[in-house]
Amino acid sequence: AREVALGEMHPSTATAAMALGDVLRDQGRVEEAGPLLRRALAAKESCLPPHHPEIALALHALAMLHAENLEEPWEAEPLLRRAVDICKQSLGDTHSSTAACLTSLGQVLVAQGFAEEGV
């Protein structure tokens, strides 16, 4: 209903799509989660400033799909690096979202065998 009323690229629609994508990812329904998370990211990128924290959240959600569910840490790494950059610029080095993105990036780097860089 939200998508019909506001449109597919509205920030509120994107937020709802991301929440549903996260739930589907947590349930292991990767084939359904992926398109929702990609659409949420595209919508947020189209209507928000480039370094908005909501874009970092969408990048993080999509990266976790690749890292945890699809076992593709190499796909997650660039998404997480971008999310970290956005968080640092918009929220600062000590914000909890910055820490969450850095933690996920470290885990992805360790999973790829780059333990020294990930620590």
mmCIF file of C-alpha atoms in Angstrom:
data_model
loop_
_atom_site.group_PDB
_atom_site.id
_atom_site.type_symbol
_atom_site.label_atom_id
_atom_site.label_comp_id
_atom_site.label_asym_id
_atom_site.label_seq_id
_atom_site.Cartn_x
_atom_site.Cartn_y
_atom_site.Cartn_z
ATOM 1 C CA ALA A 1 0.000 0.000 0.000
ATOM 2 C CA ARG A 2 2.841 2.407 0.826
ATOM 3 C CA GLU A 3 4.464 1.781 -2.555
ATOM 4 C CA VAL A 4 1.206 2.549 -4.388
ATOM 5 C CA ALA A 5 0.532 5.697 -2.356
ATOM 6 C CA LEU A 6 4.051 7.160 -2.314
ATOM 7 C CA GLY A 7 5.833 5.504 -5.222
ATOM 8 C CA GLU A 8 8.646 2.967 -5.431
ATOM 9 C CA MET A 9 11.438 5.543 -5.060
ATOM 10 C CA HIS A 10 10.042 7.413 -2.029
ATOM 11 C CA PRO A 11 12.279 7.313 1.087
ATOM 12 C CA SER A 12 9.500 5.811 3.225
ATOM 13 C CA THR A 13 8.907 3.077 0.661
ATOM 14 C CA ALA A 14 12.643 2.401 0.588
ATOM 15 C CA THR A 15 12.752 2.131 4.374
ATOM 16 C CA ALA A 16 9.857 -0.351 4.363
ATOM 17 C CA ALA A 17 11.497 -2.377 1.563
ATOM 18 C CA MET A 18 14.753 -2.480 3.503
ATOM 19 C CA ALA A 19 13.000 -3.649 6.683
ATOM 20 C CA LEU A 20 11.191 -6.401 4.780
ATOM 21 C CA GLY A 21 14.430 -7.356 3.021
ATOM 22 C CA ASP A 22 16.174 -7.665 6.392
ATOM 23 C CA VAL A 23 13.419 -9.931 7.720
ATOM 24 C CA LEU A 24 13.505 -12.106 4.602
ATOM 25 C CA ARG A 25 17.313 -12.291 4.818
ATOM 26 C CA ASP A 26 17.082 -13.363 8.464
ATOM 27 C CA GLN A 27 14.624 -16.088 7.408
ATOM 28 C CA GLY A 28 17.039 -17.312 4.729
ATOM 29 C CA ARG A 29 14.758 -16.179 1.900
ATOM 30 C CA VAL A 30 17.688 -14.725 -0.014
ATOM 31 C CA GLU A 31 16.062 -14.744 -3.453
ATOM 32 C CA GLU A 32 13.300 -12.481 -2.143
ATOM 33 C CA ALA A 33 15.505 -10.306 0.065
ATOM 34 C CA GLY A 34 18.088 -9.373 -2.559
ATOM 35 C CA PRO A 35 15.826 -7.446 -4.946
ATOM 36 C CA LEU A 36 14.178 -5.573 -2.059
ATOM 37 C CA LEU A 37 17.501 -4.534 -0.562
ATOM 38 C CA ARG A 38 18.878 -3.458 -3.950
ATOM 39 C CA ARG A 39 15.715 -1.462 -4.673
ATOM 40 C CA ALA A 40 15.873 0.195 -1.242
ATOM 41 C CA LEU A 41 19.481 1.229 -1.852
ATOM 42 C CA ALA A 42 18.671 2.604 -5.311
ATOM 43 C CA ALA A 43 15.720 4.579 -3.946
ATOM 44 C CA LYS A 44 17.734 6.061 -1.101
ATOM 45 C CA GLU A 45 20.565 6.980 -3.471
ATOM 46 C CA SER A 46 18.113 8.691 -5.822
ATOM 47 C CA CYS A 47 16.453 10.926 -3.232
ATOM 48 C CA LEU A 48 19.019 11.550 -0.479
ATOM 49 C CA PRO A 49 22.344 13.399 -0.446
ATOM 50 C CA PRO A 50 25.317 11.127 -1.284
ATOM 51 C CA HIS A 51 26.625 10.950 2.295
ATOM 52 C CA HIS A 52 23.313 10.487 4.084
ATOM 53 C CA PRO A 53 23.409 7.892 6.907
ATOM 54 C CA GLU A 54 20.353 6.109 5.464
ATOM 55 C CA ILE A 55 22.424 5.209 2.411
ATOM 56 C CA ALA A 56 25.043 3.677 4.703
ATOM 57 C CA LEU A 57 22.347 1.593 6.396
ATOM 58 C CA ALA A 58 21.086 0.337 3.042
ATOM 59 C CA LEU A 59 24.639 -0.490 1.919
ATOM 60 C CA HIS A 60 25.228 -2.359 5.171
ATOM 61 C CA ALA A 61 22.023 -4.386 4.804
ATOM 62 C CA LEU A 62 22.882 -5.417 1.247
ATOM 63 C CA ALA A 63 26.468 -6.211 2.234
ATOM 64 C CA MET A 64 25.268 -8.509 5.011
ATOM 65 C CA LEU A 65 23.127 -10.389 2.510
ATOM 66 C CA HIS A 66 26.232 -11.029 0.421
ATOM 67 C CA ALA A 67 28.496 -11.822 3.364
ATOM 68 C CA GLU A 68 26.246 -13.978 5.513
ATOM 69 C CA ASN A 69 23.640 -15.522 3.256
ATOM 70 C CA LEU A 70 25.272 -15.758 -0.134
ATOM 71 C CA GLU A 71 28.752 -16.349 1.286
ATOM 72 C CA GLU A 72 30.186 -13.725 -1.087
ATOM 73 C CA PRO A 73 32.422 -11.596 1.128
ATOM 74 C CA TRP A 74 34.162 -10.143 -1.934
ATOM 75 C CA GLU A 75 30.809 -8.597 -2.953
ATOM 76 C CA ALA A 76 30.220 -7.258 0.561
ATOM 77 C CA GLU A 77 33.595 -5.573 0.984
ATOM 78 C CA PRO A 78 33.145 -2.587 -1.387
ATOM 79 C CA LEU A 79 29.629 -1.980 -0.059
ATOM 80 C CA LEU A 80 30.918 -1.940 3.504
ATOM 81 C CA ARG A 81 33.884 0.282 2.673
ATOM 82 C CA ARG A 82 31.471 2.801 1.175
ATOM 83 C CA ALA A 83 29.159 2.507 4.198
ATOM 84 C CA VAL A 84 32.095 3.145 6.552
ATOM 85 C CA ASP A 85 33.120 6.229 4.558
ATOM 86 C CA ILE A 86 29.581 7.610 4.648
ATOM 87 C CA CYS A 87 29.213 6.951 8.378
ATOM 88 C CA LYS A 88 32.538 8.572 9.200
ATOM 89 C CA GLN A 89 31.696 11.660 7.125
ATOM 90 C CA SER A 90 28.121 12.064 8.285
ATOM 91 C CA LEU A 91 28.134 10.667 11.824
ATOM 92 C CA GLY A 92 31.759 10.684 12.981
ATOM 93 C CA ASP A 93 34.281 8.054 13.969
ATOM 94 C CA THR A 94 32.709 7.204 17.319
ATOM 95 C CA HIS A 95 29.067 6.767 16.291
ATOM 96 C CA SER A 96 27.512 3.322 16.834
ATOM 97 C CA SER A 97 26.596 2.995 13.126
ATOM 98 C CA THR A 98 30.212 3.670 12.169
ATOM 99 C CA ALA A 99 31.313 1.012 14.652
ATOM 100 C CA ALA A 100 28.770 -1.493 13.295
ATOM 101 C CA CYS A 101 29.956 -0.964 9.718
ATOM 102 C CA LEU A 102 33.610 -1.227 10.755
ATOM 103 C CA THR A 103 32.898 -4.440 12.664
ATOM 104 C CA SER A 104 31.142 -5.969 9.662
ATOM 105 C CA LEU A 105 33.968 -4.884 7.366
ATOM 106 C CA GLY A 106 36.502 -6.486 9.714
ATOM 107 C CA GLN A 107 34.541 -9.734 9.719
ATOM 108 C CA VAL A 108 34.338 -9.731 5.927
ATOM 109 C CA LEU A 109 38.067 -9.092 5.589
ATOM 110 C CA VAL A 110 38.855 -11.928 8.011
ATOM 111 C CA ALA A 111 36.516 -14.233 6.034
ATOM 112 C CA GLN A 112 38.488 -13.393 2.891
ATOM 113 C CA GLY A 113 41.787 -14.237 4.579
ATOM 114 C CA PHE A 114 42.886 -10.668 5.242
ATOM 115 C CA ALA A 115 43.044 -11.131 9.009
ATOM 116 C CA GLU A 116 45.631 -8.400 9.625
ATOM 117 C CA GLU A 117 43.587 -5.781 7.780
ATOM 118 C CA GLY A 118 40.362 -6.959 9.400
ATOM 119 C CA VAL A 119 41.601 -6.679 12.969
#
